[in-house]
Amino acid sequence: MTIETIDRASLVNEADATATRAAAALGALQRDDGHWVFELEADATIPAEYVLLRHYLGEPRDVEIERKIGTYLRRIQSTSHHGWGLFHGGAFDVSASVKAYFALKMIGDAVDAPHMVQARAAIHKAGGAAAVNVFTRIQLALFDCADWRTVPTLPVELILLPRWFPVHLSKMSYWARTVIVPLLVLAAKKPVARNLSGVRVDELYTHKRAPLESRAAGTKRAWTAFFGGVDVVLKAAEPLWPKRTRRRAIRACLDFVTERLNGEDGLGAIYPAMANSVMMLDCLGCPADDPMRAIARESVERLLVIKDDEAYCQPCVSPVWDTALAAHAMLEAGGDDAEARAMAGLAWLKPLQVLDVKGDWAEEKPNVRPGGWAFQYNNAHYPDLDDTAVVVMAMDRAKDRGGLPYDEPIARGVEWTVGLQSKDGGWGAFDADNSYHYLNNIPFADHGALLDPPTSDVTARVVSMLAQLGETDSPRMKAALAFLEKEQMADGSWFGRWGVNYIYGTWSVLCALNAAGLDAKHPMVRKGADWLLHIQNLDGGWGEDCESYALDYRGYTPAASTASQTGWALLALMAAGKVDHPAVERGVRHLIATQAADGLWGQEKYTGGGFPRVFYLRYHGYPAYFPLWAVARYRNLKRSNAGRPAFGM
């Protein structure tokens, strides 16, 4: 008997067996202290930059680590375009390819090796090393392989400007802030890597100039021309900056980094900021054995994933996100063991709530008390609203099941979250009203990720949280629902900022609308559900590619089904009251059929969002907990004869 021929009554039992196996497998991956943390994989740039960082600092070579990273980089090199993309199977990206080539050459790969010859040809075809983005130009300049004049100017004195000034660090996103501040010092000092091996990549240049190409959405020609002119003026004026002011600015940058250094978790708890902080301390003369520099350097090492034959460096770690989502899935799975594991995860999360640090978010909302959770083990200056809402909803689901009292953590989490609502009714990830879109036109912002404006997915998560807690008709809820209505695409979908992409956004919003009491007949719900029904694959699953973030996006393009996106689509449709729809049944059958022997689901494709068009993520935990969640919910709804879920997610 195949999955397709199982009758509907038996299908529920088969879904139950699938969920039971998946819950046992997920439970086996839980750490002894109660938390889950899965690998978080980006593209070639982070492991390549890790290799280059070691050579920049002139550290003793770790031949075994370099060998394993080299194996990893060669494995993910494309067999079609011979370079490196930004995600599994992705198109050629010149910046990622230049960094990967540089790292492999630094490791010791011969330039006449076939894979290096092919990579070099692909880089030349794309314009050579001159065609790379801003951050890659800085990397090359630090190794004296590029002229600093090709790097857009952000003078270190930026940190001294008053907050009302149009270009100010507080107007940028948290990740941009933590990455840029140490870069300001490096750009002012212009240090040169020790590079004891003397490796250069001059052969990657074609002797043709290449202008920066922005990947930011909504750039304006007039603004771009204006800021381009400002950059010319700043470059001409740079030698004239008063030395005393420059010293004061560098000191201010050092103070900023020192306050937020975050121990073994690192500045901003993200690799680029962490690596930049180490290089900044190095160029300011801080010795390697200084406790502050040593712990900053150690924070980078903690991002390594070392296996038998390969190694790579993660962009950050995701224990709070993984633990909260796994707890939801286990609560949905039910049963004594799964629920006990969920409770252990929530007990681990409880003390990680940030209650004593007013982070950078307080620049905009100084009267709000802290109360959020960060994404990583520790990042007290930068908790995020998405994690906080997901943790609060899990604690609310669990509070009647015994264990720790969660009323106070829930109350503080809600207080902090609602305090950061933006003026347009939505929520961003880390800050309120971080919507200074003109800044996307500055030359330094070619990556298009300088800001953290409100988004549909994060707003939906907060709506889900508030509605699950009983708030459905308040002014702030009405404003949030109006924001989501405005953000709905003409085809019925919603953009997914932090997950790929419209499937993720539509899942997030449909869950929120259900929790807020909007039924299947509401136009927003109906259009969103119809879009998901329309894009289902013939195999019963759902899939969407990272290319859906393209600036010229014209509508959904079919892509192979993935376990995580199928889970999102099923959860969304069930939230829209479609549990009895044939499409949901086909989706559940797909997940049952594709469950691996270990009880989980395999997935190489990237379905996590970092920065649209620039940086994507493969959450190794997504095919573990999202399919389990979806199959268990289907079983629960069918057995209870409930029309829709009773929870926010």
XYZ file of C-alpha atoms in Angstrom:
649
model
C 0.000 0.000 0.000
C 1.429 3.398 -0.996
C 0.940 6.691 0.781
C -1.394 7.812 -2.021
C -3.786 4.897 -1.515
C -4.165 5.171 2.264
C -7.777 6.043 3.087
C -8.444 9.188 5.076
C -9.098 7.471 8.392
C -5.843 5.571 8.089
C -4.052 8.748 6.986
C -4.650 10.316 10.382
C -3.146 7.245 12.043
C -0.199 7.359 9.659
C 0.274 11.058 10.450
C 0.271 10.133 14.129
C 2.969 7.511 13.578
C 5.017 9.986 11.529
C 4.736 12.638 14.239
C 5.679 10.136 16.935
C 8.827 9.102 15.060
C 9.753 12.715 14.349
C 9.219 13.794 17.963
C 11.461 10.977 19.181
C 14.147 11.977 16.680
C 13.912 15.653 17.605
C 13.994 14.762 21.289
C 17.184 12.791 20.776
C 18.851 15.973 19.507
C 18.062 17.965 22.651
C 21.047 18.981 24.766
C 21.355 17.742 28.346
C 20.473 21.179 29.753
C 17.205 21.266 27.797
C 18.005 23.401 24.780
C 18.270 22.663 21.072
C 20.782 24.230 18.731
C 21.257 23.218 15.121
C 23.896 24.178 12.596
C 23.326 27.501 10.867
C 24.999 27.543 7.476
C 25.462 30.530 5.178
C 27.450 30.696 1.939
C 31.173 30.460 1.169
C 31.936 33.952 2.440
C 31.966 33.246 6.190
C 34.376 30.259 6.142
C 36.509 32.094 3.584
C 36.642 35.191 5.767
C 37.575 33.026 8.755
C 40.637 31.735 6.879
C 41.551 35.259 5.824
C 41.122 36.568 9.385
C 43.718 34.146 10.694
C 46.176 35.207 8.002
C 45.372 38.878 8.534
C 46.335 38.510 12.190
C 49.436 36.468 11.323
C 48.380 33.619 13.578
C 50.097 30.227 13.424
C 48.524 28.139 10.702
C 46.105 25.433 11.731
C 46.757 23.129 8.813
C 44.038 20.635 9.740
C 41.293 23.245 10.052
C 42.388 24.843 6.789
C 42.365 21.448 5.078
C 38.798 20.803 6.243
C 37.579 24.269 5.252
C 39.239 23.787 1.872
C 37.350 20.520 1.424
C 34.099 22.296 2.298
C 34.728 25.195 -0.106
C 35.612 22.868 -2.973
C 32.510 20.762 -2.356
C 30.124 23.710 -2.552
C 31.798 25.160 -5.662
C 29.249 25.060 -8.475
C 29.710 22.422 -11.150
C 27.745 24.576 -13.611
C 29.134 28.114 -13.302
C 32.352 27.069 -11.447
C 32.060 29.833 -8.870
C 30.182 30.141 -5.621
C 26.591 31.226 -5.131
C 24.746 32.629 -2.161
C 22.705 29.480 -1.550
C 22.535 25.830 -2.561
C 22.304 25.697 -6.349
C 22.329 29.488 -6.573
C 23.615 31.640 -9.411
C 27.211 32.853 -9.583
C 28.091 35.618 -7.136
C 31.315 37.483 -7.835
C 31.928 38.637 -4.252
C 31.464 35.187 -2.722
C 33.604 33.698 -5.481
C 36.487 36.138 -4.974
C 36.537 35.439 -1.226
C 36.364 31.666 -1.709
C 39.132 31.745 -4.326
C 41.317 33.938 -2.065
C 40.796 31.577 0.881
C 41.607 28.485 -1.177
C 44.750 30.104 -2.512
C 45.690 31.093 1.037
C 45.123 27.498 2.145
C 47.538 26.353 -0.547
C 45.490 25.426 -3.618
C 47.578 25.911 -6.748
C 46.357 28.596 -9.138
C 46.704 26.148 -12.038
C 44.529 23.511 -10.361
C 41.452 22.890 -12.553
C 38.935 24.175 -9.990
C 40.960 27.376 -9.491
C 41.361 27.951 -13.232
C 37.624 27.528 -13.706
C 36.781 29.814 -10.785
C 39.160 32.490 -12.037
C 37.631 32.379 -15.515
C 34.143 32.769 -14.028
C 35.302 35.727 -11.918
C 36.888 37.392 -14.964
C 33.682 36.883 -16.937
C 31.762 38.699 -14.187
C 34.087 41.709 -14.280
C 36.901 40.495 -12.059
C 37.734 41.473 -8.510
C 36.896 45.099 -9.293
C 33.223 44.128 -9.573
C 32.833 42.991 -5.968
C 30.645 44.587 -3.312
C 31.700 47.048 -0.616
C 32.531 44.549 2.105
C 34.654 42.458 -0.275
C 36.484 45.590 -1.422
C 37.307 46.289 2.213
C 38.562 42.717 2.652
C 40.810 43.105 -0.376
C 42.031 46.532 0.765
C 43.026 45.101 4.148
C 45.308 42.697 2.269
C 46.627 45.501 0.057
C 44.902 43.856 -2.906
C 42.598 46.806 -3.581
C 42.836 50.571 -3.289
C 40.929 52.106 -0.386
C 39.697 54.736 -2.859
C 37.407 52.068 -4.352
C 35.663 51.796 -0.971
C 32.842 54.280 -0.278
C 33.803 56.612 2.536
C 32.207 56.503 5.944
C 34.465 58.700 8.081
C 35.113 57.535 11.614
C 33.829 60.919 12.795
C 30.342 59.649 11.916
C 30.121 58.280 15.438
C 30.388 61.817 16.885
C 27.488 63.292 14.926
C 24.300 64.278 16.777
C 21.330 61.948 16.458
C 19.332 64.468 14.422
C 21.896 64.280 11.617
C 20.451 62.533 8.508
C 23.210 59.900 8.448
C 23.603 58.486 11.938
C 24.411 55.067 13.342
C 21.176 54.943 15.336
C 19.266 55.233 12.049
C 20.859 52.012 10.826
C 19.967 48.441 11.759
C 21.630 46.679 14.670
C 23.637 44.402 12.389
C 24.859 47.323 10.284
C 25.753 49.277 13.415
C 27.864 46.524 14.961
C 29.593 45.717 11.674
C 30.270 49.327 10.709
C 31.646 50.780 13.959
C 34.856 48.707 13.996
C 35.078 49.172 10.216
C 35.141 52.938 10.743
C 38.368 52.513 12.683
C 39.858 50.151 10.122
C 39.002 52.543 7.286
C 40.596 55.432 9.191
C 43.749 53.494 10.095
C 43.988 51.487 6.843
C 46.060 48.667 8.341
C 47.631 45.994 6.138
C 47.316 42.302 6.914
C 50.399 40.528 8.221
C 49.732 37.841 5.607
C 52.883 35.883 6.424
C 52.320 33.655 3.393
C 52.408 36.679 1.088
C 49.395 35.437 -0.896
C 47.729 37.947 -3.223
C 44.981 37.687 -5.829
C 46.127 40.214 -8.414
C 45.277 37.647 -11.106
C 41.571 38.161 -10.390
C 41.608 41.697 -11.787
C 40.820 42.385 -15.430
C 42.168 45.965 -15.414
C 38.657 47.260 -16.047
C 36.824 49.467 -13.598
C 33.474 48.295 -12.301
C 30.947 50.545 -10.550
C 29.179 49.412 -7.408
C 25.805 47.836 -8.122
C 23.247 48.301 -5.390
C 20.971 45.448 -4.374
C 18.802 47.727 -2.273
C 15.115 48.002 -3.054
C 13.566 51.368 -3.838
C 16.707 53.384 -4.542
C 16.161 56.811 -6.080
C 18.383 58.231 -8.806
C 18.476 61.723 -7.279
C 19.398 60.445 -3.817
C 22.022 58.112 -5.273
C 23.596 60.976 -7.233
C 23.549 63.201 -4.149
C 25.257 60.677 -1.896
C 27.713 59.825 -4.678
C 28.707 63.488 -4.742
C 29.051 63.508 -0.970
C 31.403 60.523 -1.233
C 33.632 62.449 -3.663
C 33.791 65.378 -1.248
C 34.552 63.131 1.724
C 37.418 61.463 -0.116
C 38.919 64.821 -0.991
C 38.497 66.116 2.561
C 39.795 63.017 4.344
C 43.417 64.233 4.712
C 42.124 67.470 6.236
C 40.235 65.950 9.184
C 41.546 67.405 12.470
C 43.733 64.774 14.128
C 42.321 65.532 17.561
C 38.766 64.955 16.347
C 39.829 61.753 14.661
C 41.414 60.453 17.856
C 38.232 61.294 19.769
C 36.127 59.471 17.188
C 38.317 56.372 17.317
C 38.040 56.403 21.091
C 34.251 56.632 20.791
C 34.245 53.606 18.465
C 36.383 51.677 20.928
C 34.001 52.592 23.752
C 31.009 51.477 21.655
C 32.601 48.102 20.943
C 33.852 47.611 24.485
C 30.392 48.168 25.980
C 28.819 45.649 23.578
C 31.651 43.121 23.283
C 29.375 40.466 24.769
C 32.028 38.134 26.180
C 32.518 34.803 24.453
C 29.412 35.464 22.351
C 31.047 38.400 20.590
C 30.054 41.829 19.324
C 26.470 41.628 18.092
C 26.876 37.825 18.257
C 27.342 37.816 14.455
C 30.531 36.848 12.649
C 31.237 40.009 10.599
C 30.998 42.285 13.641
C 32.998 39.841 15.767
C 35.806 39.541 13.209
C 35.876 43.297 12.649
C 36.145 43.913 16.392
C 39.208 41.652 16.585
C 40.876 43.415 13.647
C 40.030 46.802 15.161
C 41.591 45.892 18.502
C 44.633 44.553 16.671
C 45.176 47.726 14.662
C 44.796 49.838 17.803
C 47.737 47.966 19.318
C 45.835 45.691 21.682
C 48.062 42.603 22.145
C 46.773 39.113 21.426
C 46.950 38.128 25.111
C 44.917 41.111 26.300
C 41.782 39.664 27.972
C 39.400 41.813 25.921
C 40.970 40.894 22.592
C 41.455 37.260 23.604
C 37.789 36.759 24.426
C 36.748 38.602 21.257
C 38.969 36.247 19.270
C 37.597 33.224 21.135
C 34.060 34.238 20.227
C 34.919 33.659 16.573
C 36.263 30.173 17.252
C 32.976 29.201 18.855
C 31.248 29.580 15.499
C 33.233 26.758 13.887
C 31.532 23.528 12.895
C 34.221 20.856 12.649
C 33.392 17.451 11.218
C 35.472 14.429 10.267
C 36.359 15.660 6.784
C 35.009 19.212 6.565
C 34.713 22.386 8.581
C 33.006 25.714 8.135
C 32.272 28.835 10.133
C 28.704 29.789 10.996
C 27.510 33.402 10.704
C 26.048 33.090 14.209
C 24.227 30.512 16.321
C 20.484 30.118 16.829
C 19.798 28.357 20.164
C 16.892 30.536 21.341
C 15.132 30.370 17.982
C 15.736 26.625 17.663
C 14.658 25.893 21.224
C 11.474 27.969 21.070
C 10.355 26.489 17.744
C 11.282 22.953 18.792
C 9.249 23.445 21.981
C 6.215 24.459 19.911
C 6.621 21.374 17.737
C 6.967 19.091 20.758
C 3.916 20.600 22.449
C 1.996 20.001 19.229
C 3.296 16.416 19.084
C 2.077 15.780 22.610
C 2.699 12.795 24.841
C 4.553 12.690 28.122
C 8.069 12.570 26.704
C 7.591 15.269 24.069
C 5.864 17.619 26.505
C 8.513 17.031 29.160
C 11.192 17.915 26.613
C 9.310 21.058 25.629
C 9.088 22.085 29.282
C 12.835 21.500 29.711
C 13.477 23.735 26.715
C 11.303 26.507 28.131
C 12.990 26.212 31.515
C 16.301 26.747 29.728
C 14.898 29.798 27.934
C 13.428 31.473 31.013
C 16.667 32.930 32.498
C 17.827 34.154 29.086
C 15.199 36.899 29.049
C 16.961 40.284 28.999
C 15.575 42.237 31.944
C 18.475 44.480 32.971
C 20.000 45.946 29.789
C 18.521 48.787 27.789
C 20.041 48.057 24.418
C 20.343 50.227 21.324
C 16.576 49.927 20.802
C 16.174 52.368 23.709
C 17.529 55.199 21.524
C 14.091 55.290 19.912
C 12.037 53.973 22.846
C 13.773 55.157 26.032
C 10.774 54.680 28.312
C 10.212 51.004 27.518
C 11.443 48.425 30.020
C 13.611 45.606 28.653
C 12.051 42.152 28.479
C 12.985 40.443 25.224
C 14.954 37.392 24.187
C 17.878 37.412 21.784
C 18.429 34.950 18.964
C 21.774 33.699 20.294
C 23.000 32.435 23.672
C 23.720 36.004 24.739
C 23.222 39.295 22.921
C 21.761 41.516 25.621
C 22.034 44.777 23.694
C 20.106 43.295 20.767
C 17.091 41.145 21.705
C 14.617 40.680 18.880
C 10.874 40.815 18.627
C 10.458 37.678 16.531
C 12.206 35.430 19.066
C 10.426 37.130 21.937
C 6.966 36.587 20.459
C 7.701 32.929 19.689
C 9.055 32.296 23.202
C 6.073 34.021 24.837
C 3.607 31.957 22.799
C 5.366 28.724 23.750
C 5.371 29.683 27.430
C 1.701 30.563 27.232
C 0.936 27.146 25.727
C 2.896 25.447 28.485
C 1.896 27.446 31.544
C -1.060 25.210 32.402
C 1.001 22.036 32.130
C 2.911 22.465 35.398
C 6.556 23.346 35.808
C 7.954 26.842 36.099
C 5.608 29.837 36.508
C 5.618 31.858 33.295
C 3.238 34.731 34.051
C 6.000 37.246 34.787
C 8.248 36.370 31.800
C 5.203 36.516 29.529
C 4.125 39.899 30.905
C 7.591 41.420 30.539
C 8.003 39.983 27.058
C 4.690 41.455 25.948
C 5.456 44.815 27.568
C 8.758 45.138 25.722
C 7.336 43.927 22.429
C 4.320 46.229 22.292
C 6.560 49.094 23.371
C 8.497 48.756 20.129
C 5.550 49.027 17.762
C 6.371 51.392 14.902
C 4.279 54.353 13.848
C 2.885 52.505 10.819
C 1.434 49.774 13.047
C 4.070 47.164 12.223
C 7.104 45.761 13.978
C 10.692 45.420 12.820
C 13.065 42.785 14.142
C 15.236 44.775 16.570
C 14.193 48.436 16.563
C 11.162 50.648 16.218
C 10.732 53.002 13.245
C 14.042 52.056 11.640
C 12.681 53.154 8.271
C 15.110 55.785 6.989
C 14.891 54.492 3.439
C 16.957 57.312 1.926
C 19.999 55.702 3.563
C 19.739 52.815 1.100
C 21.056 55.271 -1.481
C 24.433 55.862 0.169
C 27.251 54.068 -1.697
C 28.155 52.059 1.401
C 24.650 50.501 1.408
C 25.056 48.528 -1.818
C 24.009 45.366 0.033
C 20.551 46.829 0.655
C 20.415 45.715 4.272
C 21.221 48.884 6.157
C 17.764 49.199 7.735
C 15.338 47.222 9.898
C 11.869 48.501 8.956
C 8.617 46.790 9.998
C 7.900 43.620 8.032
C 4.901 41.376 7.524
C 6.433 38.300 9.137
C 7.602 39.950 12.367
C 4.398 41.978 12.642
C 2.387 38.803 12.153
C 4.328 37.065 14.903
C 3.513 39.846 17.363
C -0.142 39.821 16.307
C -0.161 36.054 16.889
C 1.276 36.529 20.358
C -1.165 39.245 21.379
C -4.165 37.398 19.991
C -3.161 34.114 21.649
C -3.063 36.019 24.930
C -6.575 37.352 24.322
C -5.975 40.784 22.799
C -7.850 41.079 19.514
C -9.604 44.454 19.412
C -7.162 47.013 20.831
C -6.027 50.108 18.892
C -2.539 48.653 18.451
C -4.014 45.396 17.137
C -6.184 47.289 14.664
C -3.129 49.248 13.515
C -1.150 46.020 13.080
C -3.914 44.357 11.081
C -4.176 47.454 8.886
C -0.410 47.197 8.284
C -0.758 43.553 7.235
C -3.667 44.383 4.938
C -1.584 47.087 3.270
C 1.377 44.708 2.863
C -0.569 41.910 1.160
C 0.546 41.406 -2.435
C -1.924 41.558 -5.318
C -1.714 37.766 -5.696
C -2.681 37.256 -2.035
C 0.755 36.442 -0.612
C 2.938 38.319 1.870
C 6.661 39.016 1.625
C 8.841 36.990 4.000
C 11.778 39.070 5.222
C 13.363 36.433 7.454
C 12.351 33.259 5.611
C 12.112 32.223 1.963
C 9.934 33.946 1.046
C 6.299 34.497 0.188
C 5.450 31.046 1.557
C 7.115 32.056 4.831
C 5.416 35.442 4.939
C 2.014 34.005 4.068
C 2.351 31.290 6.736
C 3.244 33.939 9.321
C 0.316 36.201 8.456
C -2.369 33.546 8.060
C -1.488 32.180 11.506
C -1.822 35.700 12.899
C -5.142 36.372 11.186
C -6.566 33.125 12.509
C -5.483 33.982 16.049
C -6.995 37.454 15.661
C -10.357 35.928 14.797
C -10.536 36.527 11.044
C -12.331 33.561 9.490
C -11.845 31.840 6.141
C -14.280 34.192 4.403
C -12.303 37.309 5.202
C -10.750 38.663 1.964
C -7.217 38.677 3.363
C -7.480 35.088 4.563
C -9.195 33.841 1.440
C -6.697 35.439 -0.931
C -3.710 34.192 1.063
C -5.038 30.639 1.206
C -5.945 30.665 -2.491
C -2.384 31.681 -3.372
C -0.951 28.746 -1.411
C -3.419 26.339 -3.009
C -2.468 27.651 -6.438
C 1.300 27.112 -6.021
C 1.235 23.586 -4.568
C 3.558 21.239 -6.419
C 2.354 18.074 -8.128
C 4.149 15.960 -5.509
C 1.961 17.540 -2.812
C 4.679 19.718 -1.322
C 5.598 23.356 -1.588
C 8.845 25.051 -2.555
C 10.231 28.485 -3.314
C 13.689 29.595 -4.350
C 15.834 32.394 -2.905
C 15.630 34.045 -6.338
C 12.136 35.159 -5.315
C 13.864 38.093 -3.606
C 14.874 39.504 -6.995
C 14.186 43.214 -7.420
C 12.300 42.439 -10.645
C 10.076 39.787 -9.004
C 6.987 39.270 -11.140
C 5.261 36.480 -9.281
C 5.815 32.993 -7.983
C 8.176 30.739 -9.940
C 7.807 26.980 -9.316
C 10.561 25.353 -7.261
C 11.179 21.891 -5.850
C 9.352 21.009 -2.650
C 11.171 21.322 0.655
C 10.207 19.920 4.032
C 10.234 23.261 5.837
C 8.253 25.181 3.218
C 5.728 22.350 2.996
C 5.373 22.558 6.769
C 4.783 26.318 6.599
C 2.193 25.995 3.845
C 0.286 23.298 5.720
C 0.298 25.256 8.967
C -0.921 28.303 7.053
C -3.753 26.487 5.299
C -4.906 24.856 8.517
C -4.907 28.299 10.150
C -7.111 29.436 7.255
C -9.643 26.719 8.043
C -8.568 24.339 5.263
C -7.760 21.248 7.322
C -10.245 19.195 5.268
C -9.070 20.536 1.914
C -7.574 17.939 -0.481
C -4.449 20.091 -0.817
C -3.745 19.742 2.901
C -4.217 15.998 2.662
C -1.769 15.865 -0.277
C 0.728 17.933 1.671
C 0.530 15.647 4.678
C 0.952 12.630 2.416
C 4.053 14.279 0.946
C 5.626 14.724 4.375
C 4.787 11.171 5.393
C 6.317 9.840 2.188
C 9.504 11.896 2.465
C 10.274 11.270 6.148
C 13.749 9.763 6.383
C 14.674 6.597 8.239
C 16.013 8.654 11.158
C 12.555 10.165 11.684
C 13.412 13.607 10.304
C 13.513 15.159 6.844
C 16.519 16.021 4.694
C 16.879 19.434 3.109
C 19.920 21.051 1.499
C 18.061 24.031 0.114
C 18.274 27.350 1.912
C 14.947 28.558 3.283
C 16.218 31.110 5.813
C 16.565 34.796 5.089
C 19.555 36.873 6.109
C 19.537 39.842 3.743
C 17.473 39.644 0.542
C 19.623 39.284 -2.584
C 22.809 39.246 -0.501
C 22.835 36.652 2.283
C 20.783 33.529 2.902
C 20.719 30.875 5.602
C 20.285 27.148 5.835
C 18.742 26.399 9.212
C 19.549 22.742 9.771
C 16.743 22.614 12.342
C 13.975 23.698 9.975
C 13.408 20.251 8.422
C 13.393 18.807 11.938
C 10.687 20.795 13.697
C 8.464 22.395 11.036
C 7.331 19.165 9.300
C 6.741 17.543 12.704
C 4.673 20.542 13.759
C 2.541 20.412 10.601
C 1.873 16.661 10.651
C 1.080 16.689 14.375
C -1.296 19.608 13.945
C -3.114 17.834 11.124
C -3.571 14.781 13.346
C -4.743 16.917 16.274
C -7.269 18.913 14.269
C -8.679 15.851 12.549
C -9.043 13.911 15.791
C -10.648 16.816 17.623
C -12.894 17.843 14.723
C -11.652 21.386 15.293
C -11.877 23.656 12.305
C -8.827 25.790 13.068
C -5.869 25.909 15.475
C -6.353 27.466 18.898
C -2.855 28.983 19.072
C -1.059 31.917 17.505
C 1.314 29.709 15.541
